[in-house]
Amino acid sequence: MDAAEFRKRGKEMVDYVADYLEKIEKRQVFPDVEPGYLRPLVADSAPQDPESFEDVFKDIEKIIMPGVTHWHSPYFFAYFPSASSFPALLADMLCGGIGCVGFSWAASPACTELETVMLDWLGKMVNLPKEFLAEKDGQGGGVIQGSASEATLIALLAARTKIIRQVQSEKPELTEAEIMGTLVAYASDQFCATLGTTSCCSFDKLLELGPLCNKENIWMHIDAAYAGSAFICPEFRHLLNGVEFADSFNFNPHKWLLVNFDCSAMWVKKRSDLIGAFKLEPLYLQHHHQESGLVTDYRHWQIPLGRRFRSLKLWFVLRMYGVRGLQEHIRKHIRLSHQFEHLVLQDERFEICAEVVLGLVCFRLKGSNELNEALLKSINDAKKIHLVPCHLREKFVLRFAVCSRTVESTHIKFAWQHISQLATDLLKTWEHNHHQQ
Ligand SMILES: *Cc1c(COP(=O)(O)O)cnc(C)c1O
């Protein structure tokens, strides 16, 4: 493919994606395929001779789409949202076009510098304490990780290195291995300090945990993967109070801030803690600006060496939506989750299982876990909407997460009517079977 054909095909591909997203609600949200469906549809090995774009293109609808779960369908209410917007898609295209690998400042200065500034922008949007910002001469700063899980692992490794060095400076006779054997990580059954847990979007009390961690010299990492985006709205910012006690903080713009996967934002108060843990300087990665101390080499802030130009997505989205546009998106989702909550509350057969704070509603039929498992199965078998469950204490609970950028009140009403009808059908046969037993 040469540049002339790329121009033509690129336009066709943009049209295809625009059509796909514009008409996504006509597609069944969850696919009909069984495991192993794809292998018989493709060749056993890669073609020896090149195929045409048309050959590949026509297989998208034939082979790929039948096996796609449509995460951006307004009937998708599973997991948590996966962000998507047109500005982010365009930025990803540019990222692919530039195709740099920004592991050091010199490897592509714009890639590093835009990321530092975008993380400052984002940090200010959620009103992070100044210590977390890089600005011109700060000690802190932000970095884009691939996922919240990576950010948590990095915080853990940095905390470990930091405390080992501290202990070694006091007791030089101890080896690293000896110290390591005495370290303790404290966590609940949801892991670290969390704002918006995955199962039911509950919030740890940072104002209790934070001072304790500071007093005991414990590194506090806060995971706000989903909920973090909501803190751009002043009315939800109080949920982040106590972040001033933390050493590191993370949330995923790729969940709820219209920046396509992957873009997980992580901040630290002392970037020297991260760099200290991961620094590696083989000769081929050194460059002459290093001595100045002004440059950031993001490879020291992460597990991999290579990294994409992901800050472009943030730049496009933050500029083209503006803070106000993003606040509207968050507020709309939260309004819709409360709409669903009210519909559930009006039906005496159902109960709400956790306070609805943001865009997630946990609910169930009053009754046994088996009954609720059967309800979820009938919902997901019908494939008109898609939900996933969770366990809250011993209870099997259905999670209704407002996800799609284009979801509206009518989709919420439809989803509820559908669930309510399936519950009616289920309860008929369920009671019948119960009487027979
Ligand atoms: C979604 C989620 C994660 C996992 O996010 P990844 O970026 O996929 O690793 C971690 N913690 C919480 C609270 C989440 O909601």
Coordinates of C-alpha atoms in Angstrom, one line a residue, residues 14-401:
V14 CA -13.1 6.4 8.8
D15 CA -16.5 6.0 7.1
Y16 CA -16.8 2.4 8.2
V17 CA -16.0 3.3 11.8
A18 CA -18.4 6.3 11.8
D19 CA -21.1 4.1 10.3
Y20 CA -20.4 1.4 12.9
L21 CA -20.7 3.8 15.8
E22 CA -23.6 5.7 14.4
K23 CA -25.7 2.6 13.9
I24 CA -24.3 0.5 16.7
E25 CA -27.6 0.2 18.6
K26 CA -29.0 -1.9 15.7
R27 CA -26.4 -4.6 16.4
Q28 CA -27.0 -7.2 19.1
V29 CA -24.9 -6.1 22.0
F30 CA -23.5 -9.5 22.8
P31 CA -22.4 -12.0 20.1
D32 CA -24.0 -15.4 19.3
V33 CA -20.7 -17.2 18.8
E34 CA -19.3 -20.2 20.7
P35 CA -15.6 -20.5 21.9
G36 CA -13.4 -21.5 18.9
Y37 CA -15.8 -19.9 16.4
L38 CA -13.0 -18.0 14.6
R39 CA -10.3 -20.5 13.7
P40 CA -12.4 -22.3 11.0
L41 CA -13.2 -18.9 9.4
V42 CA -9.5 -18.0 8.7
A43 CA -6.6 -19.7 6.9
D44 CA -4.4 -22.1 8.8
S45 CA -1.3 -19.9 8.3
A46 CA -0.4 -16.4 7.0
P47 CA -0.7 -15.9 3.2
Q48 CA 2.5 -16.3 1.2
D49 CA 1.4 -13.7 -1.3
P50 CA -0.1 -10.3 -0.4
E51 CA -3.9 -9.9 -0.4
S52 CA -5.7 -6.7 -1.3
F53 CA -7.3 -4.3 1.1
E54 CA -10.7 -5.3 -0.2
D55 CA -10.0 -8.9 0.7
V56 CA -9.2 -7.9 4.2
F57 CA -12.0 -5.3 4.5
K58 CA -14.8 -7.6 3.5
D59 CA -13.8 -10.1 6.2
I60 CA -14.4 -7.5 9.0
E61 CA -18.1 -8.0 8.8
K62 CA -17.8 -11.7 8.0
I63 CA -15.2 -12.8 10.6
I64 CA -14.7 -10.1 13.2
M65 CA -18.0 -8.4 13.8
P66 CA -19.9 -11.6 14.5
G67 CA -17.6 -12.1 17.5
V68 CA -17.5 -8.6 18.8
T69 CA -19.1 -7.5 22.1
H70 CA -20.3 -4.0 21.4
W71 CA -18.9 -2.0 24.3
H72 CA -20.2 1.2 22.9
S73 CA -23.7 0.1 22.3
P74 CA -26.2 2.1 24.5
Y75 CA -27.5 -1.4 25.6
F76 CA -24.1 -2.3 27.1
F77 CA -24.3 -2.0 30.9
A78 CA -21.6 -4.4 32.0
Y79 CA -18.3 -3.9 33.9
F80 CA -17.5 -0.2 33.9
P81 CA -17.5 2.1 30.8
S82 CA -14.7 2.0 28.3
A83 CA -14.3 5.5 27.1
S84 CA -14.6 6.4 23.4
S85 CA -14.9 9.6 21.5
F86 CA -14.2 10.8 18.0
P87 CA -11.4 13.3 19.1
A88 CA -9.6 10.4 20.9
L89 CA -10.0 8.1 17.8
L90 CA -8.5 10.8 15.6
A91 CA -5.6 11.4 18.1
D92 CA -4.9 7.7 18.1
M93 CA -4.6 7.8 14.3
L94 CA -2.0 10.5 14.6
C95 CA -0.2 8.6 17.3
G96 CA 0.1 5.6 14.9
G97 CA 1.2 7.9 12.2
I98 CA 4.0 9.5 14.2
G99 CA 4.8 6.0 15.5
C100 CA 7.5 7.1 17.9
V101 CA 8.6 5.1 21.0
G102 CA 8.9 7.7 23.7
F103 CA 11.0 6.0 26.3
S104 CA 13.3 9.0 26.9
W105 CA 13.0 12.8 26.3
A106 CA 15.4 12.5 23.3
A107 CA 13.4 9.6 21.8
S108 CA 10.7 12.2 21.0
P109 CA 10.6 15.4 23.0
A110 CA 7.0 16.2 22.2
C111 CA 5.9 12.8 23.4
T112 CA 7.4 13.4 26.8
E113 CA 6.7 17.1 27.2
L114 CA 3.0 16.9 26.2
E115 CA 2.4 14.0 28.6
T116 CA 3.9 16.0 31.5
V117 CA 1.8 19.0 30.7
M118 CA -1.4 17.0 30.1
L119 CA -1.0 15.3 33.4
D120 CA -0.7 18.7 35.0
W121 CA -3.9 19.8 33.2
L122 CA -5.7 16.7 34.4
G123 CA -4.4 17.0 37.9
K124 CA -5.7 20.5 38.1
M125 CA -9.1 19.4 36.7
V126 CA -9.6 17.1 39.7
N127 CA -8.0 19.7 42.0
L128 CA -5.1 17.5 43.1
P129 CA -2.8 19.1 45.7
K130 CA 0.0 21.0 44.1
E131 CA 2.6 18.5 45.3
F132 CA 1.4 16.0 42.7
L133 CA 2.0 18.4 39.8
A134 CA 5.2 18.7 37.8
E135 CA 4.7 22.3 36.7
K136 CA 8.0 24.1 36.1
D137 CA 10.0 23.0 39.2
G138 CA 7.8 20.7 41.2
Q139 CA 8.9 17.4 42.9
G140 CA 5.8 15.5 41.8
G141 CA 4.3 14.8 38.4
G142 CA 2.1 12.5 36.4
V143 CA 2.6 9.7 33.9
I144 CA 0.3 7.7 31.6
Q145 CA 0.3 3.9 32.4
G146 CA -1.5 1.3 30.4
S147 CA -3.8 0.3 33.2
A148 CA -4.7 0.8 36.9
S149 CA -3.3 -2.6 37.7
E150 CA 0.1 -1.5 36.3
A151 CA -0.1 1.7 38.4
T152 CA -0.8 -0.3 41.6
L153 CA 2.2 -2.6 40.9
I154 CA 4.5 0.3 40.2
A155 CA 3.4 2.0 43.4
L156 CA 4.1 -1.2 45.3
L157 CA 7.6 -1.6 43.8
A158 CA 8.5 2.0 44.4
A159 CA 7.3 1.8 48.0
R160 CA 9.4 -1.3 48.5
T161 CA 12.5 0.3 47.1
K162 CA 12.0 3.4 49.1
I163 CA 11.7 1.7 52.4
I164 CA 14.5 -0.8 51.8
R165 CA 16.9 2.2 51.2
Q166 CA 15.6 3.9 54.3
V167 CA 16.2 0.8 56.4
Q168 CA 19.6 0.2 54.8
S169 CA 20.7 3.7 55.7
E170 CA 19.9 3.1 59.3
K171 CA 21.2 -0.6 59.5
P172 CA 23.8 -1.0 56.8
E173 CA 24.5 -4.6 58.0
L174 CA 21.1 -5.8 56.6
T175 CA 20.9 -7.1 53.1
E176 CA 18.2 -6.2 50.7
A177 CA 16.8 -9.7 50.9
E178 CA 16.7 -9.6 54.7
I179 CA 14.8 -6.4 54.7
M180 CA 12.4 -7.5 52.0
G181 CA 11.4 -10.5 54.2
T182 CA 10.2 -8.2 56.9
L183 CA 8.1 -5.8 54.7
V184 CA 4.3 -5.8 55.0
A185 CA 1.6 -4.6 52.6
Y186 CA -1.7 -3.7 54.1
A187 CA -4.9 -4.1 52.0
S188 CA -8.6 -4.9 52.3
D189 CA -10.3 -7.6 50.2
Q190 CA -10.5 -4.9 47.5
F191 CA -6.8 -4.2 47.7
C192 CA -5.3 -0.8 48.3
A193 CA -7.1 2.4 49.3
T194 CA -9.8 2.6 46.7
L195 CA -12.3 5.3 45.6
G196 CA -15.0 3.5 43.7
T197 CA -14.5 -0.2 44.1
T198 CA -15.1 -2.4 41.1
S199 CA -17.9 -4.5 42.6
C200 CA -20.2 -1.8 44.0
C201 CA -18.3 1.6 43.7
S202 CA -17.8 2.1 47.5
F203 CA -15.3 4.5 48.9
D204 CA -12.5 4.1 51.4
K205 CA -12.3 6.7 54.1
L206 CA -9.1 8.5 53.1
L207 CA -9.4 10.9 56.0
E208 CA -9.0 7.9 58.4
L209 CA -6.5 5.9 56.4
G210 CA -4.3 8.8 55.3
P211 CA -3.1 10.1 58.7
L212 CA -2.5 6.6 59.9
C213 CA -0.3 5.8 56.8
N214 CA 1.6 9.0 57.3
K215 CA 2.2 8.4 61.0
E216 CA 3.4 4.9 60.4
N217 CA 5.5 5.8 57.4
I218 CA 3.4 3.6 55.1
W219 CA 3.2 4.4 51.3
M220 CA -0.4 5.1 50.5
H221 CA -1.5 4.5 46.9
I222 CA -5.1 5.4 45.9
D223 CA -6.9 3.6 43.1
A224 CA -9.8 5.6 41.7
A225 CA -9.8 3.8 38.3
Y226 CA -13.4 4.4 37.5
A227 CA -14.5 7.1 40.0
G228 CA -11.6 9.5 39.4
S229 CA -13.1 11.0 36.3
A230 CA -16.1 12.3 38.4
F231 CA -13.9 14.4 40.5
I232 CA -13.7 17.0 37.7
C233 CA -17.2 17.9 38.9
P234 CA -17.0 20.2 42.0
E235 CA -20.0 18.4 43.5
F236 CA -18.1 15.1 43.6
R237 CA -14.7 16.4 44.4
H238 CA -15.3 15.9 48.2
L239 CA -14.9 12.1 47.6
L240 CA -11.2 12.8 46.9
N241 CA -10.7 14.6 50.2
G242 CA -7.7 13.0 52.0
V243 CA -5.7 12.6 48.7
E244 CA -3.3 15.0 50.3
F245 CA -2.1 12.2 52.6
A246 CA -1.3 9.9 49.6
D247 CA 2.1 9.2 48.0
S248 CA 0.5 8.2 44.7
F249 CA -2.9 8.5 43.0
N250 CA -4.3 6.9 39.9
F251 CA -7.5 7.0 37.7
N252 CA -8.4 5.8 34.3
P253 CA -9.4 8.5 31.7
H254 CA -9.9 5.4 29.5
K255 CA -12.9 4.4 31.6
W256 CA -15.0 7.5 32.0
L257 CA -13.3 10.6 30.5
L258 CA -13.9 9.9 26.8
V259 CA -10.2 9.0 26.1
N260 CA -10.0 5.6 24.3
F261 CA -8.2 2.7 26.0
D262 CA -5.4 2.7 27.0
C263 CA -4.8 5.8 29.2
S264 CA -4.4 5.4 32.9
A265 CA -3.2 8.5 34.7
M266 CA -0.9 8.2 37.7
W267 CA 0.6 10.9 39.9
V268 CA 3.3 10.8 42.6
K269 CA 4.3 13.4 45.1
K270 CA 8.0 12.6 44.7
R271 CA 9.0 11.5 41.3
S272 CA 12.4 10.6 42.7
D273 CA 10.6 7.7 44.5
L274 CA 9.6 6.2 41.1
I275 CA 12.8 7.0 39.3
G276 CA 14.8 5.6 42.2
A277 CA 13.1 2.3 41.9
F278 CA 13.3 1.8 38.1
K279 CA 16.3 3.7 36.8
L280 CA 18.4 1.8 34.3
E281 CA 20.9 3.6 32.1
P282 CA 22.6 1.5 29.5
L283 CA 24.9 3.6 27.2
Y284 CA 22.6 3.5 24.2
L285 CA 19.8 5.1 26.2
Q286 CA 21.8 8.0 27.5
H287 CA 21.7 11.4 25.9
H288 CA 23.5 14.7 26.3
H289 CA 20.6 16.6 27.9
Q290 CA 20.5 14.3 30.8
E291 CA 23.0 16.2 32.9
S292 CA 20.8 19.3 33.1
G293 CA 18.3 17.5 35.4
L294 CA 15.5 19.2 33.5
V295 CA 14.4 16.3 31.3
T296 CA 12.0 13.5 32.1
D297 CA 12.8 10.1 30.8
Y298 CA 9.5 8.2 31.3
R299 CA 11.0 4.8 31.0
H300 CA 12.0 5.2 34.7
W301 CA 8.3 5.7 35.6
Q302 CA 7.0 2.4 34.2
I303 CA 7.6 -1.3 33.7
P304 CA 8.1 -1.4 29.9
L305 CA 10.8 0.4 28.1
G306 CA 8.7 1.4 25.1
R307 CA 5.7 3.7 25.2
R308 CA 3.2 5.2 22.7
F309 CA 2.3 8.9 22.3
R310 CA -0.8 8.5 24.4
S311 CA -1.0 12.1 25.6
L312 CA -2.2 13.1 22.2
K313 CA -5.6 11.5 23.0
L314 CA -5.8 13.6 26.2
W315 CA -4.8 16.7 24.4
F316 CA -7.5 16.3 21.7
V317 CA -10.2 15.3 24.1
L318 CA -9.5 17.9 26.8
R319 CA -9.4 20.7 24.2
M320 CA -12.4 19.6 22.0
Y321 CA -14.7 18.8 24.9
G322 CA -13.4 21.3 27.4
V323 CA -13.8 20.7 31.1
R324 CA -17.5 21.7 30.7
G325 CA -18.2 19.1 28.0
L326 CA -16.6 16.4 30.1
Q327 CA -18.5 17.5 33.2
E328 CA -21.7 17.2 31.2
H329 CA -20.8 13.7 30.1
I330 CA -20.2 12.6 33.7
R331 CA -23.3 14.3 35.0
K332 CA -25.5 12.8 32.4
H333 CA -24.3 9.2 33.3
I334 CA -25.0 9.9 37.0
R335 CA -28.4 11.2 36.2
L336 CA -29.2 8.1 34.2
S337 CA -28.0 5.8 37.0
H338 CA -30.4 7.5 39.4
Q339 CA -33.1 7.2 36.9
F340 CA -32.5 3.4 36.9
E341 CA -32.3 3.4 40.6
H342 CA -35.7 5.0 40.9
L343 CA -37.2 2.5 38.5
V344 CA -35.9 -0.4 40.6
L345 CA -37.1 1.2 43.9
Q346 CA -40.6 1.5 42.5
D347 CA -40.8 -2.3 42.1
E348 CA -41.3 -4.1 45.4
R349 CA -39.8 -7.3 44.1
F350 CA -36.4 -5.7 43.8
E351 CA -33.9 -4.2 46.2
I352 CA -30.9 -1.8 45.8
C353 CA -27.8 -3.3 47.3
A354 CA -25.4 -0.4 47.7
E355 CA -25.7 3.4 47.7
V356 CA -25.8 4.8 44.2
V357 CA -23.1 7.5 44.2
L358 CA -21.9 7.6 40.6
G359 CA -22.9 5.6 37.5
L360 CA -23.3 2.2 38.9
V361 CA -26.5 0.6 40.3
C362 CA -26.2 -2.7 42.3
F363 CA -29.6 -4.4 42.5
R364 CA -31.3 -7.8 42.9
L365 CA -34.6 -9.6 43.3
K366 CA -35.5 -10.0 46.9
G367 CA -34.8 -13.7 47.3
S368 CA -32.2 -16.4 46.9
N369 CA -28.9 -16.2 45.0
E370 CA -30.1 -18.9 42.7
L371 CA -33.1 -16.8 41.7
N372 CA -30.8 -13.9 40.9
E373 CA -28.4 -16.1 39.0
A374 CA -31.4 -17.3 36.9
L375 CA -32.5 -13.7 36.3
L376 CA -29.0 -12.7 35.1
K377 CA -28.9 -15.7 32.9
S378 CA -32.2 -14.9 31.3
I379 CA -31.1 -11.3 30.7
N380 CA -27.8 -12.2 29.1
D381 CA -29.4 -15.1 27.1
A382 CA -31.9 -12.7 25.6
K383 CA -28.9 -10.5 24.5
K384 CA -30.9 -7.3 24.3
I385 CA -28.8 -5.7 27.0
H386 CA -25.6 -6.9 28.7
L387 CA -24.9 -6.9 32.4
V388 CA -22.4 -8.7 34.8
P389 CA -22.9 -9.7 38.4
C390 CA -20.8 -9.3 41.6
H391 CA -20.8 -10.7 45.1
L392 CA -21.5 -8.3 47.9
R393 CA -20.8 -10.1 51.1
E394 CA -22.6 -13.4 50.4
K395 CA -25.1 -12.0 48.0
F396 CA -25.3 -12.5 44.3
V397 CA -26.0 -9.0 42.9
L398 CA -26.6 -7.6 39.4
R399 CA -24.5 -4.6 38.4
F400 CA -26.0 -2.0 36.1
A401 CA -23.3 0.4 34.9

